[in-house]
Short mmCIF file of C-alpha atoms in Angstrom, two decimals:
data_model
loop_
_atom_site.label_atom_id
_atom_site.label_comp_id
_atom_site.label_asym_id
_atom_site.label_seq_id
_atom_site.Cartn_x
_atom_site.Cartn_y
_atom_site.Cartn_z
CA MET A 1 82.58 95.93 75.36
CA THR A 2 85.21 97.95 73.40
CA ALA A 3 89.41 98.10 73.82
CA ALA A 4 90.88 101.18 74.20
CA THR A 5 93.32 103.24 71.93
CA ASP A 6 95.16 106.13 71.94
CA MET A 7 92.79 108.23 70.52
CA PRO A 8 90.93 111.10 72.79
CA LEU A 9 87.76 109.58 74.70
CA PRO A 10 84.87 110.92 74.41
CA PRO A 11 82.62 112.38 77.05
CA CYS A 12 80.99 109.93 79.08
CA ASP A 13 77.85 109.56 81.14
CA LEU A 14 79.79 107.36 83.94
CA ALA A 15 83.34 106.71 84.61
CA ILE A 16 84.35 104.14 86.99
CA ILE A 17 88.20 104.42 88.00
CA GLY A 18 89.23 100.86 88.94
CA GLY A 19 88.46 97.63 87.30
CA GLY A 20 89.04 95.15 90.50
CA ALA A 21 86.06 93.48 92.14
CA GLY A 22 84.73 97.19 93.16
CA GLY A 23 84.63 98.41 89.86
CA VAL A 24 83.22 95.15 88.21
CA LEU A 25 80.68 95.86 90.33
CA ALA A 26 79.80 99.14 89.73
CA ALA A 27 79.77 98.40 85.73
CA MET A 28 77.31 95.52 86.44
CA GLN A 29 74.64 97.34 88.26
CA ALA A 30 74.82 100.51 85.71
CA LEU A 31 74.44 98.36 83.13
CA ARG A 32 71.77 96.29 84.49
CA LEU A 33 69.87 99.51 85.79
CA ALA A 34 70.45 101.58 82.57
CA THR A 35 67.63 101.54 80.55
CA THR A 36 69.03 104.01 77.66
CA PRO A 37 72.36 104.29 75.39
CA LEU A 38 74.49 105.19 78.07
CA ARG A 39 78.13 105.64 77.78
CA ILE A 40 80.56 103.88 80.50
CA VAL A 41 83.69 104.04 80.93
CA MET A 42 86.04 101.95 83.24
CA ILE A 43 89.65 103.04 83.48
CA GLU A 44 92.21 100.05 84.45
CA PRO A 45 95.89 99.94 84.17
CA ARG A 46 95.73 96.06 84.33
CA GLU A 47 95.31 93.79 81.49
CA VAL A 48 92.36 91.76 83.25
CA LEU A 49 89.75 93.04 85.16
CA ALA A 50 88.34 91.63 88.62
CA GLN A 51 92.23 91.04 89.40
CA GLY A 52 92.93 93.26 92.34
CA VAL A 53 94.77 92.19 95.47
CA ALA A 54 91.95 89.70 96.69
CA TYR A 55 91.39 87.92 93.36
CA ALA A 56 94.69 87.82 91.91
CA THR A 57 95.90 84.82 92.96
CA THR A 58 95.69 81.68 90.31
CA TYR A 59 97.14 79.32 92.61
CA GLY A 60 94.01 76.77 93.85
CA GLU A 61 95.25 76.42 97.55
CA HIS A 62 93.91 80.40 98.13
CA VAL A 63 90.35 79.94 98.86
CA LEU A 64 87.41 82.18 99.90
CA ASN A 65 87.44 83.19 103.23
CA VAL A 66 83.19 83.14 102.82
CA PRO A 67 81.24 80.06 101.99
CA ALA A 68 79.95 79.96 98.57
CA GLY A 69 76.51 80.87 99.18
CA ARG A 70 77.11 84.56 100.45
CA MET A 71 79.11 85.29 97.97
CA SER A 72 76.76 86.74 95.40
CA ALA A 73 77.57 89.63 93.45
CA PHE A 74 73.82 90.94 93.68
CA ASP A 75 71.53 91.74 96.55
CA ASP A 76 68.50 90.69 94.36
CA ARG A 77 70.09 87.33 93.51
CA PRO A 78 71.66 86.32 96.96
CA ALA A 79 72.58 82.49 95.49
CA ASP A 80 74.10 83.86 92.22
CA PHE A 81 77.52 82.80 92.67
CA LEU A 82 76.64 79.19 93.94
CA ASP A 83 74.33 79.40 90.94
CA TYR A 84 78.24 79.51 88.91
CA VAL A 85 79.74 77.22 91.22
CA VAL A 86 77.50 74.49 90.80
CA ALA A 87 76.91 75.24 86.57
CA THR A 88 80.78 74.77 86.54
CA THR A 89 81.85 72.10 88.48
CA PRO A 90 82.08 68.81 87.06
CA PRO A 91 78.89 66.54 87.00
CA ASP A 92 80.67 64.14 89.14
CA GLY A 93 81.58 67.17 91.80
CA PRO A 94 79.91 67.98 95.22
CA ASP A 95 75.98 68.52 95.13
CA ARG A 96 74.54 72.20 95.58
CA GLU A 97 74.32 72.22 99.22
CA THR A 98 77.86 71.15 100.18
CA LEU A 99 79.07 73.30 97.35
CA ALA A 100 77.03 76.52 99.73
CA HIS A 101 79.20 75.63 102.43
CA ALA A 102 82.49 75.27 100.71
CA PHE A 103 85.30 77.77 100.54
CA ILE A 104 85.63 77.99 96.73
CA ALA A 105 89.42 79.02 94.93
CA ARG A 106 89.37 82.78 95.24
CA ARG A 107 90.75 82.15 91.48
CA ARG A 108 86.60 81.41 90.52
CA TYR A 109 85.48 84.37 91.90
CA GLY A 110 87.43 86.95 89.95
CA ASP A 111 86.36 84.35 86.82
CA TYR A 112 82.34 84.83 88.04
CA LEU A 113 82.77 88.28 87.84
CA ARG A 114 84.16 88.48 84.27
CA THR A 115 81.69 86.10 83.16
CA ARG A 116 78.54 87.70 84.63
CA LEU A 117 80.34 90.94 83.45
CA GLN A 118 79.98 90.18 79.69
CA GLU A 119 76.39 88.81 80.61
CA THR A 120 75.25 91.99 81.89
CA ILE A 121 77.08 93.91 78.73
CA ALA A 122 75.19 91.66 76.03
CA ALA A 123 71.70 92.21 77.60
CA SER A 124 72.08 96.38 78.21
CA PRO A 125 71.39 99.08 76.17
CA ALA A 126 74.31 100.84 77.78
CA SER A 127 77.93 100.63 76.16
CA LEU A 128 81.03 99.59 78.49
CA GLN A 129 84.46 101.05 77.50
CA ILE A 130 87.46 99.25 79.16
CA VAL A 131 90.93 101.74 78.83
CA GLN A 132 93.58 100.12 80.13
CA ASP A 133 95.15 103.36 81.73
CA SER A 134 95.43 105.28 84.81
CA VAL A 135 94.29 108.82 85.92
CA PRO A 136 96.25 110.49 88.15
CA GLU A 137 94.13 113.89 87.90
CA LEU A 138 90.50 114.50 88.64
CA ASP A 139 88.88 118.07 88.64
CA ALA A 140 85.31 117.67 90.27
CA ARG A 141 82.44 120.19 88.98
CA ASP A 142 78.82 120.34 90.20
CA ASP A 143 77.63 118.43 86.80
CA GLY A 144 80.43 115.80 86.73
CA ALA A 145 84.19 116.14 86.35
CA ALA A 146 86.89 116.40 84.10
CA LEU A 147 89.56 113.84 84.62
CA HIS A 148 93.48 113.41 83.07
CA LEU A 149 94.16 110.14 81.63
CA ALA A 150 98.22 109.06 81.72
CA ALA A 151 97.90 108.20 78.00
CA HIS A 152 94.57 109.10 76.62
CA GLY A 153 94.55 112.38 78.11
CA PRO A 154 91.21 114.19 79.37
CA LEU A 155 87.81 112.69 79.30
CA GLU A 156 84.55 114.71 80.51
CA ALA A 157 82.31 112.47 82.92
CA ALA A 158 78.66 113.21 84.17
CA GLY A 159 79.68 110.96 87.20
CA VAL A 160 82.48 109.18 88.63
CA VAL A 161 82.66 106.22 90.85
CA LEU A 162 86.13 105.83 92.60
CA ALA A 163 86.98 102.01 93.29
CA VAL A 164 91.09 102.16 93.32
CA GLY A 165 91.21 99.16 95.46
CA ASN A 166 93.72 98.49 97.93
CA THR A 167 97.05 99.62 97.95
CA PRO A 168 99.82 96.84 99.87
CA LYS A 169 101.63 98.85 103.08
CA PRO A 170 105.58 98.92 102.46
CA LEU A 171 107.92 96.69 104.66
CA PRO A 172 108.24 98.75 108.02
CA ALA A 173 111.71 97.69 108.73
CA ARG A 174 114.74 99.98 108.72
CA GLY A 175 117.15 98.25 106.06
CA ALA A 176 114.39 96.74 104.11
CA PRO A 177 115.22 99.12 100.73
CA GLN A 178 118.56 98.10 100.92
CA LEU A 179 117.90 94.03 100.92
CA PRO A 180 119.20 92.18 98.26
CA GLU A 181 116.87 91.63 95.06
CA GLY A 182 114.23 88.42 95.37
CA ARG A 183 114.93 88.18 98.95
CA SER A 184 112.47 90.69 100.27
CA LEU A 185 108.94 89.56 98.49
CA ALA A 186 105.29 90.96 98.89
CA ALA A 187 102.64 88.83 100.18
CA TRP A 188 100.69 89.64 97.38
CA ASP A 189 103.29 88.50 95.10
CA PHE A 190 102.39 84.79 94.72
CA ASP A 191 104.78 83.60 91.76
CA ALA A 192 107.32 84.82 94.17
CA VAL A 193 106.23 83.19 97.12
CA LYS A 194 105.53 80.38 94.91
CA ALA A 195 109.28 80.22 94.06
CA ILE A 196 111.06 80.05 97.42
CA PRO A 197 112.91 77.01 97.33
CA THR A 198 111.18 74.19 99.54
CA ASP A 199 113.98 74.06 102.26
CA ALA A 200 114.59 77.90 102.86
CA GLU A 201 113.93 79.46 106.27
CA LEU A 202 111.54 82.50 106.32
CA CYS A 203 109.79 84.95 108.06
CA ILE A 204 106.50 86.31 107.37
CA ILE A 205 106.17 89.91 108.69
CA GLY A 206 102.71 89.88 109.84
CA SER A 207 100.01 87.26 110.83
CA GLY A 208 96.54 88.08 109.32
CA LEU A 209 95.33 87.12 105.80
CA SER A 210 98.17 87.80 103.65
CA MET A 211 100.24 85.61 106.30
CA VAL A 212 97.92 82.98 105.65
CA ASP A 213 98.20 83.03 101.90
CA THR A 214 101.85 82.71 101.94
CA VAL A 215 101.97 79.82 104.30
CA LEU A 216 98.79 78.27 102.07
CA SER A 217 101.57 78.32 98.90
CA LEU A 218 104.76 77.39 101.32
CA ALA A 219 102.46 74.09 102.26
CA ASP A 220 100.82 73.60 98.57
CA ASN A 221 104.79 73.29 97.90
CA GLY A 222 105.81 70.98 100.65
CA HIS A 223 107.70 73.50 102.21
CA THR A 224 110.31 71.53 104.97
CA GLY A 225 111.89 74.90 106.06
CA ALA A 226 110.93 77.30 109.24
CA ILE A 227 108.29 79.38 108.93
CA HIS A 228 108.71 82.25 111.16
CA VAL A 229 105.60 84.90 111.50
CA LEU A 230 106.05 88.18 113.39
CA SER A 231 103.20 90.46 114.21
CA ARG A 232 102.84 92.94 117.52
CA HIS A 233 99.99 90.75 118.54
CA ALA A 234 101.18 87.27 117.68
CA LEU A 235 97.35 86.38 116.91
CA LEU A 236 96.24 84.27 113.90
CA PRO A 237 92.77 84.40 112.70
CA LEU A 238 90.09 81.94 114.09
CA PRO A 239 88.02 79.60 112.01
CA HIS A 240 84.52 79.64 110.67
CA CYS A 241 82.17 77.28 112.08
CA HIS A 242 78.71 75.87 110.08
CA GLY A 243 75.45 76.94 112.31
CA ALA A 244 72.88 79.67 112.60
CA ALA A 245 73.38 83.24 113.90
CA ALA A 246 72.62 84.31 117.99
CA THR A 247 69.48 85.45 118.17
CA PHE A 248 70.28 87.67 120.82
CA ASP A 249 68.97 91.55 119.83
CA PRO A 250 72.15 93.58 118.66
CA ALA A 251 70.16 97.16 118.76
CA PRO A 252 71.37 98.11 122.68
CA LEU A 253 75.01 97.96 121.57
CA GLN A 254 74.83 100.90 119.72
CA ALA A 255 73.70 103.30 123.15
CA MET A 256 77.12 101.90 124.55
CA ASP A 257 80.71 102.96 124.84
CA LEU A 258 83.36 100.60 123.74
CA ARG A 259 84.22 98.91 126.54
CA ALA A 260 80.95 97.64 127.49
CA ARG A 261 80.07 96.43 123.86
CA MET A 262 83.58 94.39 124.71
CA ARG A 263 81.80 92.87 127.92
CA PHE A 264 78.29 92.69 125.99
CA LEU A 265 79.98 90.50 123.25
CA ARG A 266 82.01 88.09 126.02
CA VAL A 267 78.52 87.54 127.34
CA ALA A 268 76.80 87.30 124.21
CA ALA A 269 79.84 84.29 122.90
CA LYS A 270 79.23 82.89 126.21
CA GLN A 271 75.85 82.21 125.84
CA ALA A 272 75.76 80.93 122.77
CA VAL A 273 78.38 78.33 123.73
CA ALA A 274 76.04 77.79 126.22
CA ASP A 275 72.81 77.07 124.10
CA GLY A 276 74.99 74.80 122.22
CA LEU A 277 75.91 77.20 119.21
CA PRO A 278 79.94 78.00 118.59
CA TRP A 279 81.30 81.02 120.13
CA GLN A 280 81.03 82.74 116.48
CA ALA A 281 77.47 83.00 116.16
CA ALA A 282 77.53 85.88 118.23
CA MET A 283 79.52 87.30 115.48
CA GLU A 284 77.39 86.33 113.04
CA ARG A 285 74.51 88.11 114.37
CA ILE A 286 76.09 91.24 114.46
CA ARG A 287 77.84 91.14 110.83
CA PRO A 288 74.96 93.37 109.07
CA HIS A 289 75.22 95.52 111.98
CA GLY A 290 79.15 96.45 111.49
CA GLN A 291 78.41 99.84 109.52
CA ALA A 292 75.96 101.34 112.47
CA LEU A 293 78.18 100.04 115.08
CA TRP A 294 81.23 101.90 113.84
CA GLN A 295 79.20 105.09 113.09
CA SER A 296 77.62 104.94 116.66
CA LEU A 297 80.63 105.06 118.60
CA SER A 298 82.28 108.23 119.70
CA LEU A 299 85.57 109.27 118.16
CA PRO A 300 87.72 108.54 120.50
CA ASP A 301 86.40 105.31 121.32
CA GLN A 302 86.95 104.59 117.40
CA ARG A 303 90.80 105.59 118.62
CA ARG A 304 90.46 103.31 121.60
CA PHE A 305 89.69 100.60 118.77
CA LEU A 306 92.00 101.43 116.46
CA ARG A 307 94.88 101.11 119.70
CA HIS A 308 93.53 98.67 121.77
CA VAL A 309 91.10 96.36 120.41
CA VAL A 310 91.22 96.31 116.48
CA ARG A 311 93.57 93.08 116.23
CA GLN A 312 91.16 91.32 118.71
CA TRP A 313 88.40 92.03 116.06
CA ASP A 314 90.37 91.24 112.91
CA VAL A 315 90.78 87.53 114.13
CA HIS A 316 87.69 86.72 115.27
CA ARG A 317 85.66 88.61 112.70
CA HIS A 318 87.70 88.08 109.24
CA ARG A 319 87.76 84.37 110.08
CA ILE A 320 88.88 81.52 107.80
CA ALA A 321 88.24 77.95 106.34
CA PRO A 322 88.09 75.24 109.27
CA GLU A 323 90.43 73.09 107.20
CA VAL A 324 92.73 76.05 106.47
CA HIS A 325 92.88 76.84 110.56
CA ALA A 326 93.31 72.89 110.83
CA MET A 327 96.58 73.38 108.76
CA LEU A 328 97.65 76.43 110.14
CA GLN A 329 97.72 74.39 114.13
CA ALA A 330 99.33 71.62 112.45
CA LEU A 331 102.29 73.06 111.51
CA LEU A 332 102.44 75.07 114.49
CA ASP A 333 102.31 72.05 116.62
CA ARG A 334 104.98 70.24 115.16
CA GLY A 335 107.10 73.18 115.29
CA GLN A 336 107.54 74.18 111.84
CA LEU A 337 105.35 77.42 111.71
CA ARG A 338 106.91 79.67 114.87
CA LEU A 339 105.06 82.65 115.84
CA HIS A 340 106.75 85.47 117.47
CA ARG A 341 105.69 88.77 119.52
CA GLY A 342 107.05 91.99 118.91
CA ARG A 343 107.97 94.35 116.91
CA LEU A 344 109.89 94.56 113.97
CA ASP A 345 112.78 96.80 114.15
CA THR A 346 115.69 96.03 111.28
CA VAL A 347 116.46 93.71 108.48
CA MET A 348 119.88 93.76 107.35
CA ASN A 349 121.90 91.66 105.13
CA GLU A 350 124.18 89.01 107.05
CA GLY A 351 126.79 87.25 105.07
CA ARG A 352 124.43 84.92 102.93
CA ARG A 353 121.38 85.41 105.27
CA LEU A 354 118.74 87.90 106.23
CA ARG A 355 118.85 89.13 109.72
CA VAL A 356 115.73 89.97 111.38
CA THR A 357 115.98 92.41 114.63
CA THR A 358 112.33 92.67 117.05
CA HIS A 359 111.98 94.55 120.01
CA THR A 360 109.30 92.55 122.57
CA ARG A 361 106.89 94.38 124.79
CA ASP A 362 108.79 93.35 127.77
CA GLY A 363 111.80 95.48 126.21
CA ARG A 364 114.46 92.46 125.06
CA THR A 365 115.82 92.54 121.44
CA ASP A 366 115.14 89.27 119.95
CA GLU A 367 117.35 88.36 116.70
CA PHE A 368 116.82 85.50 114.12
CA ASP A 369 118.45 84.88 111.21
CA VAL A 370 116.75 83.90 107.91
CA ASP A 371 116.71 83.31 103.70
CA TYR A 372 113.96 84.90 102.83
CA VAL A 373 111.31 87.85 104.58
CA VAL A 374 107.91 88.34 102.90
CA ASN A 375 105.89 91.09 104.00
CA ALA A 376 102.64 90.41 104.97
CA THR A 377 101.43 93.87 107.01
CA GLY A 378 97.97 94.30 104.69
CA VAL A 379 96.84 97.03 103.42
CA GLU A 380 97.43 101.14 103.71
CA MET A 381 94.96 103.05 105.22
CA ARG A 382 95.77 106.25 105.20
CA ALA A 383 95.15 107.78 101.61
CA GLN A 384 98.34 110.43 101.88
CA THR A 385 100.62 107.21 102.37
CA MET A 386 99.15 104.93 99.22
CA ARG A 387 101.82 106.56 96.79
CA ASN A 388 98.45 107.21 94.51
CA PRO A 389 99.04 110.03 92.33
CA LEU A 390 95.24 110.89 91.81
CA LEU A 391 94.25 110.42 95.70
CA HIS A 392 97.83 112.73 96.34
CA ASP A 393 95.57 114.64 93.27
CA VAL A 394 92.19 115.63 95.15
CA LEU A 395 93.38 115.76 98.26
CA GLY A 396 96.01 118.86 97.17
CA LYS A 397 92.90 120.39 95.38
CA GLY A 398 90.86 120.52 98.28
CA HIS A 399 88.49 117.73 96.09
CA ALA A 400 88.74 115.65 99.07
CA GLN A 401 89.84 115.24 102.19
CA PRO A 402 91.29 112.10 104.73
CA GLY A 403 88.27 110.00 106.47
CA PRO A 404 88.40 109.71 110.13
CA HIS A 405 91.05 109.16 111.69
CA GLY A 406 93.38 109.86 108.25
CA ILE A 407 92.11 106.65 107.00
CA GLY A 408 90.89 106.51 103.00
CA LEU A 409 88.55 109.41 102.22
CA LYS A 410 85.84 111.25 104.19
CA ALA A 411 82.58 110.28 102.88
CA ALA A 412 79.21 111.73 102.90
CA ARG A 413 76.41 108.81 104.46
CA ASP A 414 75.71 107.71 100.37
CA GLY A 415 79.56 107.64 99.56
CA ARG A 416 79.31 110.78 97.98
CA MET A 417 83.73 112.04 98.46
CA VAL A 418 83.42 115.31 100.62
CA ASP A 419 85.94 118.13 100.01
CA ALA A 420 87.86 120.05 102.10
CA ASP A 421 85.63 122.36 103.40
CA GLY A 422 83.19 119.04 104.31
CA ASN A 423 80.52 119.68 101.11
CA PRO A 424 79.84 116.25 99.35
CA GLN A 425 80.46 116.33 95.58
CA PRO A 426 77.54 116.15 94.01
CA ARG A 427 78.76 113.82 91.09
CA VAL A 428 81.96 111.54 92.34
CA PHE A 429 81.13 108.50 94.72
CA ILE A 430 83.83 106.53 96.24
CA LEU A 431 83.80 102.88 97.40
CA GLY A 432 85.58 100.44 98.84
CA SER A 433 88.67 100.59 101.15
CA LEU A 434 88.93 104.41 100.73
CA ARG A 435 85.51 104.18 103.22
CA ILE A 436 86.71 102.15 105.95
CA GLY A 437 87.42 105.02 107.63
CA CYS A 438 83.82 106.20 107.89
CA VAL A 439 82.14 102.85 108.02
CA TRP A 440 84.66 100.31 108.96
CA GLU A 441 83.26 97.65 107.20
CA SER A 442 84.11 98.46 103.67
CA ILE A 443 85.62 95.58 101.50
CA ALA A 444 84.01 92.32 101.88
CA ILE A 445 81.60 91.67 99.11
CA PRO A 446 78.08 92.70 100.50
CA GLU A 447 79.54 96.19 101.28
CA LEU A 448 81.00 96.59 98.09
CA ARG A 449 77.80 95.20 96.03
CA GLY A 450 75.60 97.38 98.20
CA GLN A 451 78.06 100.89 97.79
CA ALA A 452 78.29 100.47 94.11
CA GLU A 453 74.21 99.93 93.41
CA THR A 454 73.80 103.18 95.99
CA ALA A 455 76.14 104.91 94.11
CA VAL A 456 75.02 104.02 90.39
CA ARG A 457 71.21 104.50 91.27
CA GLU A 458 71.92 108.34 92.80
CA LEU A 459 74.65 108.78 89.22
CA LEU A 460 71.95 107.60 87.04
CA ALA A 461 69.40 109.36 89.01
CA VAL A 462 67.09 104.95 89.51
CA PRO A 463 65.22 105.34 92.41
CA ALA A 464 65.72 102.16 95.06
CA PRO A 465 62.86 99.63 94.33
#
């Protein structure tokens, strides 16, 4: 691995745009599959790799939402992350079986990816150059792409993997831009959240996984002030549960419409409980089929899902560690964590405090005053509103088009970026959150590692085993 300079960059065999988890997975696949001294360039504006939104936290209370035994970076080495955890756990720590079911601190996953990347570099005939820069322009061609880097200028690449990661949504409230500095925080600004005074009253906008991170940090600080959580449905993520997956055949689901699928899953969950399994066993059974289930839904049913079902799906599908769920429930039980169901309207400065105004489903207006507001509304899904110059560039030039329902970018089945005329770009692949509209399941590690391997194999002309 070589450091970046301000000198012009020579052409490369593969350019990876983005150095978060997806970009690092793509780089490792390219290094592993290379049989000749290929030149690979990764462009990432941050100093530290594998520190996208999910793994940037340095705080131990932020844990993975999946047990360690299921978080390998490699399909062909399913226990690899567990091996790393065991090797880096003190000898007097938990045994391997316990660690396999443990929800490990997320910061360790970033360490794992960086460690494995260095090991892969050392074992590969290819070279990897990390360039700390951004890419505001890209011109796709049949033989590759011409990139323009903000500081380093032009770069010719024979192939490109676009792994730009997640973009946080802005706070969806009138008055938000005028709030006093330091009083409106992003849930992903982990240091700022940790600095909230322990007696402060705050409102977290959003009730998903980012909200959970915020509450975990507050609890770790010994927070005593009231914690309001506002969201349209006021549904909290549900817990994982150890146990085997249910055994029903998920194949018939693909022929059903959305309503029939929901009925099927409710019956499957009840049957799992009747069989002595947790309801989560039904979700585990369909977990590997998420992309096929999304792609087999009609477009009207996909729209219905996004309008009426998505939040119910999220809390059942994107579950949290049982101990984390128990902590949230304890805060609810003692009244410190207070759920509000409604739509955020305004956040205004009111003397020394902030006034939050919401509209409820029954038409009422609700108001309450807090000291801080935390934006935990999640990731932006529409490429046109991601505030990413590169995405604006490729969309404006017609090299890409928005994905289904305006979510992300449109990709071919193998991940090639599709242009405005519907033609796949031969040498540009996209992965991760940009493919959510096409495949829905696209940001968890199993999907990222599979997309990364497919893209690299195609670009390097390495056949699948």
